[in-house]
């Protein structure tokens, strides 16, 4: 779905090729996995320390990560990255021209874009990160 409000940020003659947004299901799965791993880890630490209530680690991890996830979901799902015929534009006014992109690679459910100067940008919670990497690299290659 194209967000027409982003057209104000485009240069003359620049056209939008695609937009990438965080996926709600992927966001929830990532937080559930993080809570499960943290819960098991916290419970193991409590068990190794001789705590008589190691189950508290699981409860604390679920509550802590659940509250954090619920608090940030609105902000994370609003983040939109726009691929144009010249650049990749992200939240906060980020604009990465294709000639400045060194790498685009998948990191779990995210895509990391690395610039020639070493700056790193993360497009998070994508349902299909492989497709986003391919789209960015294809657009960059077509611009040459």
Short mmCIF file of N, CA and C in Angstrom, two decimals:
data_model
loop_
_atom_site.label_atom_id
_atom_site.label_comp_id
_atom_site.label_asym_id
_atom_site.label_seq_id
_atom_site.Cartn_x
_atom_site.Cartn_y
_atom_site.Cartn_z
N UNK A 1 0.85 -1.17 0.00
CA UNK A 1 0.00 0.00 0.00
C UNK A 1 0.89 1.23 0.00
N UNK A 2 0.68 2.13 -0.92
CA UNK A 2 1.50 3.33 -1.09
C UNK A 2 1.00 4.44 -0.18
N UNK A 3 1.92 5.10 0.49
CA UNK A 3 1.59 6.23 1.36
C UNK A 3 1.85 7.52 0.60
N UNK A 4 0.82 8.21 0.11
CA UNK A 4 1.01 9.40 -0.72
C UNK A 4 1.64 10.56 0.03
N UNK A 5 1.63 10.56 1.36
CA UNK A 5 2.22 11.67 2.10
C UNK A 5 3.73 11.72 1.93
N UNK A 6 4.34 10.62 1.49
CA UNK A 6 5.79 10.59 1.31
C UNK A 6 6.23 11.28 0.04
N UNK A 7 5.32 11.57 -0.86
CA UNK A 7 5.68 12.18 -2.13
C UNK A 7 6.29 13.57 -1.94
N UNK A 8 6.04 14.21 -0.80
CA UNK A 8 6.61 15.53 -0.53
C UNK A 8 8.13 15.44 -0.37
N UNK A 9 8.65 14.29 0.01
CA UNK A 9 10.08 14.11 0.22
C UNK A 9 10.83 13.73 -1.05
N UNK A 10 10.12 13.50 -2.14
CA UNK A 10 10.76 13.07 -3.38
C UNK A 10 11.35 14.26 -4.13
N UNK A 11 12.44 13.99 -4.84
CA UNK A 11 13.03 15.01 -5.70
C UNK A 11 12.25 15.06 -7.01
N UNK A 12 12.46 16.10 -7.79
CA UNK A 12 11.77 16.23 -9.08
C UNK A 12 12.04 15.03 -9.97
N UNK A 13 10.99 14.43 -10.47
CA UNK A 13 11.10 13.29 -11.37
C UNK A 13 11.35 11.96 -10.70
N UNK A 14 11.52 11.95 -9.41
CA UNK A 14 11.77 10.70 -8.68
C UNK A 14 10.46 9.94 -8.49
N UNK A 15 10.51 8.63 -8.66
CA UNK A 15 9.29 7.82 -8.53
C UNK A 15 9.47 6.73 -7.48
N UNK A 16 8.39 6.41 -6.80
CA UNK A 16 8.39 5.36 -5.78
C UNK A 16 8.28 4.01 -6.46
N UNK A 17 9.18 3.09 -6.05
CA UNK A 17 9.17 1.74 -6.59
C UNK A 17 8.49 0.75 -5.63
N UNK A 18 8.71 0.95 -4.33
CA UNK A 18 8.14 0.05 -3.32
C UNK A 18 8.20 0.71 -1.95
N UNK A 19 7.39 0.20 -1.04
CA UNK A 19 7.45 0.63 0.36
C UNK A 19 7.49 -0.60 1.24
N UNK A 20 8.30 -0.51 2.30
CA UNK A 20 8.47 -1.63 3.22
C UNK A 20 8.03 -1.19 4.61
N UNK A 21 7.15 -1.98 5.19
CA UNK A 21 6.64 -1.70 6.54
C UNK A 21 6.81 -2.93 7.42
N UNK A 22 6.87 -2.68 8.71
CA UNK A 22 6.96 -3.78 9.67
C UNK A 22 5.65 -4.58 9.64
N UNK A 23 5.78 -5.89 9.82
CA UNK A 23 4.64 -6.79 9.81
C UNK A 23 4.24 -7.11 11.25
N UNK A 24 2.97 -6.93 11.58
CA UNK A 24 2.48 -7.15 12.95
C UNK A 24 2.76 -8.58 13.43
N UNK A 25 2.47 -9.56 12.60
CA UNK A 25 2.69 -10.95 12.97
C UNK A 25 4.16 -11.26 13.24
N UNK A 26 5.03 -10.73 12.42
CA UNK A 26 6.46 -10.92 12.61
C UNK A 26 6.92 -10.24 13.89
N UNK A 27 6.40 -9.06 14.17
CA UNK A 27 6.74 -8.33 15.40
C UNK A 27 6.35 -9.16 16.63
N UNK A 28 5.14 -9.69 16.61
CA UNK A 28 4.66 -10.48 17.75
C UNK A 28 5.47 -11.77 17.90
N UNK A 29 5.76 -12.46 16.79
CA UNK A 29 6.56 -13.68 16.85
C UNK A 29 7.96 -13.42 17.40
N UNK A 30 8.56 -12.33 16.95
CA UNK A 30 9.91 -11.99 17.42
C UNK A 30 9.92 -11.74 18.93
N UNK A 31 8.91 -11.04 19.42
CA UNK A 31 8.85 -10.77 20.85
C UNK A 31 8.51 -12.03 21.66
N UNK A 32 7.69 -12.90 21.13
CA UNK A 32 7.37 -14.16 21.82
C UNK A 32 8.62 -15.04 21.91
N UNK A 33 9.39 -15.10 20.82
CA UNK A 33 10.62 -15.89 20.82
C UNK A 33 11.63 -15.31 21.81
N UNK A 34 11.77 -14.00 21.80
CA UNK A 34 12.69 -13.34 22.74
C UNK A 34 12.27 -13.59 24.19
N UNK A 35 10.98 -13.52 24.46
CA UNK A 35 10.48 -13.77 25.82
C UNK A 35 10.74 -15.22 26.25
N UNK A 36 10.55 -16.15 25.33
CA UNK A 36 10.78 -17.56 25.65
C UNK A 36 12.26 -17.82 25.95
N UNK A 37 13.14 -17.30 25.11
CA UNK A 37 14.58 -17.49 25.31
C UNK A 37 15.04 -16.82 26.61
N UNK A 38 14.60 -15.58 26.82
CA UNK A 38 14.98 -14.86 28.03
C UNK A 38 14.41 -15.54 29.28
N UNK A 39 13.20 -16.05 29.17
CA UNK A 39 12.59 -16.73 30.31
C UNK A 39 13.33 -17.98 30.71
N UNK A 40 13.69 -18.79 29.73
CA UNK A 40 14.44 -20.01 30.02
C UNK A 40 15.81 -19.64 30.59
N UNK A 41 16.45 -18.64 30.00
CA UNK A 41 17.77 -18.21 30.49
C UNK A 41 17.70 -17.70 31.92
N UNK A 42 16.71 -16.86 32.20
CA UNK A 42 16.56 -16.31 33.56
C UNK A 42 16.25 -17.41 34.56
N UNK A 43 15.41 -18.34 34.17
CA UNK A 43 15.07 -19.45 35.08
C UNK A 43 16.28 -20.34 35.35
N UNK A 44 17.10 -20.58 34.32
CA UNK A 44 18.31 -21.38 34.51
C UNK A 44 19.28 -20.68 35.46
N UNK A 45 19.44 -19.37 35.30
CA UNK A 45 20.32 -18.62 36.21
C UNK A 45 19.81 -18.72 37.64
N UNK A 46 18.51 -18.54 37.82
CA UNK A 46 17.94 -18.63 39.17
C UNK A 46 18.12 -20.03 39.75
N UNK A 47 17.95 -21.03 38.91
CA UNK A 47 18.13 -22.42 39.35
C UNK A 47 19.58 -22.67 39.76
N UNK A 48 20.52 -22.20 38.95
CA UNK A 48 21.94 -22.38 39.25
C UNK A 48 22.36 -21.63 40.51
N UNK A 49 21.69 -20.53 40.80
CA UNK A 49 22.00 -19.76 42.01
C UNK A 49 21.33 -20.33 43.25
N UNK A 50 20.54 -21.39 43.07
CA UNK A 50 19.89 -22.04 44.20
C UNK A 50 18.59 -21.38 44.63
N UNK A 51 18.03 -20.54 43.80
CA UNK A 51 16.77 -19.88 44.14
C UNK A 51 15.66 -20.93 44.18
N UNK A 52 14.84 -20.92 45.23
CA UNK A 52 13.78 -21.93 45.32
C UNK A 52 12.60 -21.67 44.37
N UNK A 53 12.60 -20.54 43.70
CA UNK A 53 11.50 -20.18 42.78
C UNK A 53 12.03 -19.82 41.39
N UNK A 54 12.61 -20.76 40.68
CA UNK A 54 13.18 -20.43 39.37
C UNK A 54 12.12 -20.08 38.31
N UNK A 55 10.88 -20.46 38.55
CA UNK A 55 9.80 -20.14 37.60
C UNK A 55 9.59 -18.63 37.48
N UNK A 56 10.05 -17.87 38.45
CA UNK A 56 9.90 -16.41 38.43
C UNK A 56 10.62 -15.81 37.22
N UNK A 57 11.70 -16.46 36.78
CA UNK A 57 12.44 -15.97 35.61
C UNK A 57 11.57 -15.94 34.36
N UNK A 58 10.79 -17.00 34.17
CA UNK A 58 9.91 -17.06 33.00
C UNK A 58 8.83 -16.00 33.10
N UNK A 59 8.23 -15.86 34.26
CA UNK A 59 7.17 -14.87 34.45
C UNK A 59 7.71 -13.46 34.23
N UNK A 60 8.89 -13.17 34.81
CA UNK A 60 9.48 -11.84 34.67
C UNK A 60 9.81 -11.53 33.21
N UNK A 61 10.36 -12.49 32.50
CA UNK A 61 10.71 -12.27 31.09
C UNK A 61 9.45 -12.03 30.26
N UNK A 62 8.42 -12.84 30.46
CA UNK A 62 7.17 -12.66 29.73
C UNK A 62 6.56 -11.29 29.99
N UNK A 63 6.52 -10.91 31.26
CA UNK A 63 5.95 -9.60 31.61
C UNK A 63 6.79 -8.45 31.07
N UNK A 64 8.10 -8.52 31.29
CA UNK A 64 8.99 -7.44 30.86
C UNK A 64 8.98 -7.24 29.36
N UNK A 65 9.17 -8.30 28.61
CA UNK A 65 9.22 -8.20 27.15
C UNK A 65 7.82 -7.94 26.59
N UNK A 66 6.81 -8.51 27.22
CA UNK A 66 5.44 -8.25 26.77
C UNK A 66 5.04 -6.79 26.93
N UNK A 67 5.35 -6.20 28.07
CA UNK A 67 5.02 -4.79 28.30
C UNK A 67 5.80 -3.90 27.33
N UNK A 68 7.10 -4.18 27.18
CA UNK A 68 7.91 -3.39 26.25
C UNK A 68 7.37 -3.50 24.82
N UNK A 69 7.06 -4.72 24.41
CA UNK A 69 6.53 -4.93 23.07
C UNK A 69 5.21 -4.22 22.84
N UNK A 70 4.33 -4.26 23.83
CA UNK A 70 3.04 -3.58 23.72
C UNK A 70 3.22 -2.07 23.66
N UNK A 71 4.18 -1.56 24.41
CA UNK A 71 4.44 -0.11 24.44
C UNK A 71 4.99 0.40 23.11
N UNK A 72 5.85 -0.40 22.46
CA UNK A 72 6.54 0.06 21.25
C UNK A 72 5.88 -0.36 19.95
N UNK A 73 4.85 -1.19 19.99
CA UNK A 73 4.29 -1.73 18.75
C UNK A 73 3.77 -0.63 17.82
N UNK A 74 3.13 0.37 18.36
CA UNK A 74 2.61 1.45 17.52
C UNK A 74 3.70 2.18 16.76
N UNK A 75 4.78 2.47 17.45
CA UNK A 75 5.91 3.17 16.82
C UNK A 75 6.60 2.29 15.78
N UNK A 76 6.84 1.03 16.12
CA UNK A 76 7.54 0.13 15.20
C UNK A 76 6.73 -0.14 13.94
N UNK A 77 5.42 -0.29 14.07
CA UNK A 77 4.60 -0.60 12.91
C UNK A 77 4.37 0.61 12.01
N UNK A 78 4.63 1.81 12.52
CA UNK A 78 4.50 3.03 11.70
C UNK A 78 5.71 3.27 10.81
N UNK A 79 6.85 2.68 11.17
CA UNK A 79 8.08 2.91 10.41
C UNK A 79 7.90 2.43 8.98
N UNK A 80 8.14 3.33 8.03
CA UNK A 80 8.01 3.01 6.61
C UNK A 80 9.29 3.35 5.89
N UNK A 81 9.78 2.43 5.10
CA UNK A 81 10.95 2.65 4.24
C UNK A 81 10.44 2.68 2.81
N UNK A 82 10.90 3.64 2.05
CA UNK A 82 10.45 3.82 0.67
C UNK A 82 11.62 3.65 -0.28
N UNK A 83 11.44 2.79 -1.26
CA UNK A 83 12.43 2.57 -2.30
C UNK A 83 12.01 3.36 -3.52
N UNK A 84 12.84 4.27 -3.96
CA UNK A 84 12.55 5.04 -5.17
C UNK A 84 13.47 4.57 -6.28
N UNK A 85 13.41 5.25 -7.40
CA UNK A 85 14.31 4.90 -8.50
C UNK A 85 15.71 5.46 -8.29
N UNK A 86 15.95 6.16 -7.17
CA UNK A 86 17.26 6.77 -6.89
C UNK A 86 17.83 6.44 -5.52
N UNK A 87 16.95 6.16 -4.57
CA UNK A 87 17.42 6.05 -3.19
C UNK A 87 16.49 5.19 -2.35
N UNK A 88 16.96 4.91 -1.14
CA UNK A 88 16.15 4.25 -0.12
C UNK A 88 15.93 5.29 0.97
N UNK A 89 14.65 5.57 1.25
CA UNK A 89 14.31 6.60 2.23
C UNK A 89 13.68 5.94 3.45
N UNK A 90 14.12 6.38 4.64
CA UNK A 90 13.62 5.77 5.86
C UNK A 90 13.09 6.77 6.85
N UNK A 91 12.66 6.28 8.00
CA UNK A 91 12.12 7.15 9.04
C UNK A 91 13.16 8.18 9.50
N UNK A 92 12.68 9.29 9.99
CA UNK A 92 13.58 10.32 10.50
C UNK A 92 14.33 11.07 9.43
N UNK A 93 13.81 11.06 8.21
CA UNK A 93 14.46 11.80 7.12
C UNK A 93 15.68 11.12 6.53
N UNK A 94 15.88 9.86 6.80
CA UNK A 94 17.03 9.15 6.21
C UNK A 94 16.85 9.04 4.71
N UNK A 95 17.93 9.23 3.99
CA UNK A 95 17.92 9.09 2.54
C UNK A 95 19.28 8.53 2.13
N UNK A 96 19.26 7.32 1.58
CA UNK A 96 20.49 6.65 1.18
C UNK A 96 20.46 6.49 -0.33
N UNK A 97 21.30 7.25 -1.02
CA UNK A 97 21.39 7.13 -2.48
C UNK A 97 21.97 5.76 -2.84
N UNK A 98 21.54 5.21 -3.97
CA UNK A 98 21.99 3.88 -4.36
C UNK A 98 23.51 3.78 -4.45
N UNK A 99 24.16 4.84 -4.94
CA UNK A 99 25.63 4.77 -5.08
C UNK A 99 26.33 4.72 -3.72
N UNK A 100 25.62 5.04 -2.64
CA UNK A 100 26.20 4.98 -1.29
C UNK A 100 25.93 3.66 -0.59
N UNK A 101 25.09 2.81 -1.17
CA UNK A 101 24.78 1.51 -0.56
C UNK A 101 25.88 0.52 -0.92
N UNK A 102 26.51 -0.04 0.12
CA UNK A 102 27.55 -1.04 -0.09
C UNK A 102 26.97 -2.45 -0.03
N UNK A 103 26.12 -2.71 0.99
CA UNK A 103 25.55 -4.04 1.17
C UNK A 103 24.11 -3.93 1.64
N UNK A 104 23.34 -4.94 1.30
CA UNK A 104 22.00 -5.14 1.87
C UNK A 104 21.92 -6.63 2.18
N UNK A 105 21.65 -6.96 3.44
CA UNK A 105 21.63 -8.37 3.80
C UNK A 105 20.55 -8.64 4.84
N UNK A 106 20.12 -9.89 4.84
CA UNK A 106 19.09 -10.33 5.77
C UNK A 106 19.71 -10.61 7.13
N UNK A 107 19.05 -10.14 8.18
CA UNK A 107 19.43 -10.46 9.56
C UNK A 107 18.15 -10.88 10.28
N UNK A 108 17.87 -12.16 10.27
CA UNK A 108 16.62 -12.65 10.87
C UNK A 108 15.43 -12.13 10.09
N UNK A 109 14.55 -11.40 10.77
CA UNK A 109 13.36 -10.83 10.13
C UNK A 109 13.60 -9.36 9.77
N UNK A 110 14.87 -8.98 9.63
CA UNK A 110 15.21 -7.60 9.31
C UNK A 110 16.16 -7.58 8.11
N UNK A 111 16.33 -6.38 7.56
CA UNK A 111 17.31 -6.17 6.49
C UNK A 111 18.25 -5.08 6.97
N UNK A 112 19.55 -5.37 6.90
CA UNK A 112 20.55 -4.38 7.25
C UNK A 112 21.12 -3.80 5.97
N UNK A 113 21.08 -2.47 5.88
CA UNK A 113 21.66 -1.76 4.75
C UNK A 113 22.90 -1.06 5.27
N UNK A 114 24.05 -1.37 4.65
CA UNK A 114 25.32 -0.78 5.05
C UNK A 114 25.78 0.15 3.94
N UNK A 115 26.15 1.37 4.32
CA UNK A 115 26.62 2.35 3.33
C UNK A 115 28.12 2.22 3.14
N UNK A 116 28.64 2.85 2.12
CA UNK A 116 30.08 2.83 1.84
C UNK A 116 30.87 3.47 2.98
N UNK A 117 30.26 4.42 3.69
CA UNK A 117 30.94 5.08 4.81
C UNK A 117 30.82 4.27 6.11
N UNK A 118 30.10 3.15 6.07
CA UNK A 118 29.99 2.28 7.23
C UNK A 118 28.74 2.47 8.07
N UNK A 119 27.88 3.43 7.70
CA UNK A 119 26.63 3.62 8.44
C UNK A 119 25.75 2.39 8.21
N UNK A 120 25.03 2.00 9.27
CA UNK A 120 24.16 0.83 9.19
C UNK A 120 22.73 1.24 9.50
N UNK A 121 21.81 0.76 8.69
CA UNK A 121 20.39 1.05 8.84
C UNK A 121 19.65 -0.27 8.88
N UNK A 122 18.65 -0.38 9.75
CA UNK A 122 17.93 -1.63 9.92
C UNK A 122 16.45 -1.44 9.59
N UNK A 123 15.97 -2.23 8.65
CA UNK A 123 14.55 -2.27 8.31
C UNK A 123 14.01 -3.48 9.06
N UNK A 124 13.26 -3.24 10.13
CA UNK A 124 12.92 -4.30 11.09
C UNK A 124 11.54 -4.93 10.87
N UNK A 125 11.42 -6.16 11.38
CA UNK A 125 10.16 -6.92 11.47
C UNK A 125 9.48 -7.10 10.12
N UNK A 126 10.24 -7.55 9.13
CA UNK A 126 9.70 -7.78 7.79
C UNK A 126 9.18 -9.20 7.65
N UNK A 127 8.05 -9.34 6.98
CA UNK A 127 7.49 -10.67 6.73
C UNK A 127 8.35 -11.44 5.73
N UNK A 128 8.91 -10.74 4.74
CA UNK A 128 9.72 -11.38 3.70
C UNK A 128 11.03 -10.61 3.50
N UNK A 129 11.98 -10.75 4.42
CA UNK A 129 13.22 -9.98 4.31
C UNK A 129 14.05 -10.33 3.07
N UNK A 130 14.02 -11.59 2.63
CA UNK A 130 14.76 -11.97 1.43
C UNK A 130 14.27 -11.20 0.20
N UNK A 131 12.96 -11.03 0.10
CA UNK A 131 12.38 -10.30 -1.03
C UNK A 131 12.76 -8.82 -0.98
N UNK A 132 12.86 -8.26 0.23
CA UNK A 132 13.25 -6.85 0.37
C UNK A 132 14.70 -6.67 -0.04
N UNK A 133 15.58 -7.58 0.38
CA UNK A 133 16.99 -7.51 -0.03
C UNK A 133 17.09 -7.57 -1.55
N UNK A 134 16.38 -8.51 -2.15
CA UNK A 134 16.41 -8.66 -3.61
C UNK A 134 15.91 -7.40 -4.31
N UNK A 135 14.86 -6.82 -3.77
CA UNK A 135 14.28 -5.61 -4.38
C UNK A 135 15.26 -4.43 -4.30
N UNK A 136 15.91 -4.26 -3.16
CA UNK A 136 16.88 -3.17 -3.00
C UNK A 136 18.07 -3.37 -3.94
N UNK A 137 18.61 -4.59 -3.97
CA UNK A 137 19.77 -4.85 -4.82
C UNK A 137 19.41 -4.74 -6.31
N UNK A 138 18.21 -5.15 -6.68
CA UNK A 138 17.78 -5.03 -8.08
C UNK A 138 17.64 -3.55 -8.47
N UNK A 139 17.05 -2.76 -7.58
CA UNK A 139 16.89 -1.33 -7.87
C UNK A 139 18.25 -0.64 -7.95
N UNK A 140 19.15 -1.02 -7.07
CA UNK A 140 20.51 -0.44 -7.09
C UNK A 140 21.22 -0.82 -8.38
N UNK A 141 21.09 -2.09 -8.78
CA UNK A 141 21.73 -2.56 -10.02
C UNK A 141 21.14 -1.91 -11.26
N UNK A 142 19.85 -1.65 -11.25
CA UNK A 142 19.20 -1.03 -12.40
C UNK A 142 19.62 0.42 -12.56
N UNK A 143 20.05 1.04 -11.49
CA UNK A 143 20.43 2.46 -11.51
C UNK A 143 21.80 2.67 -12.12
N UNK A 144 22.63 1.64 -12.15
CA UNK A 144 24.01 1.79 -12.66
C UNK A 144 24.05 2.16 -14.09
#
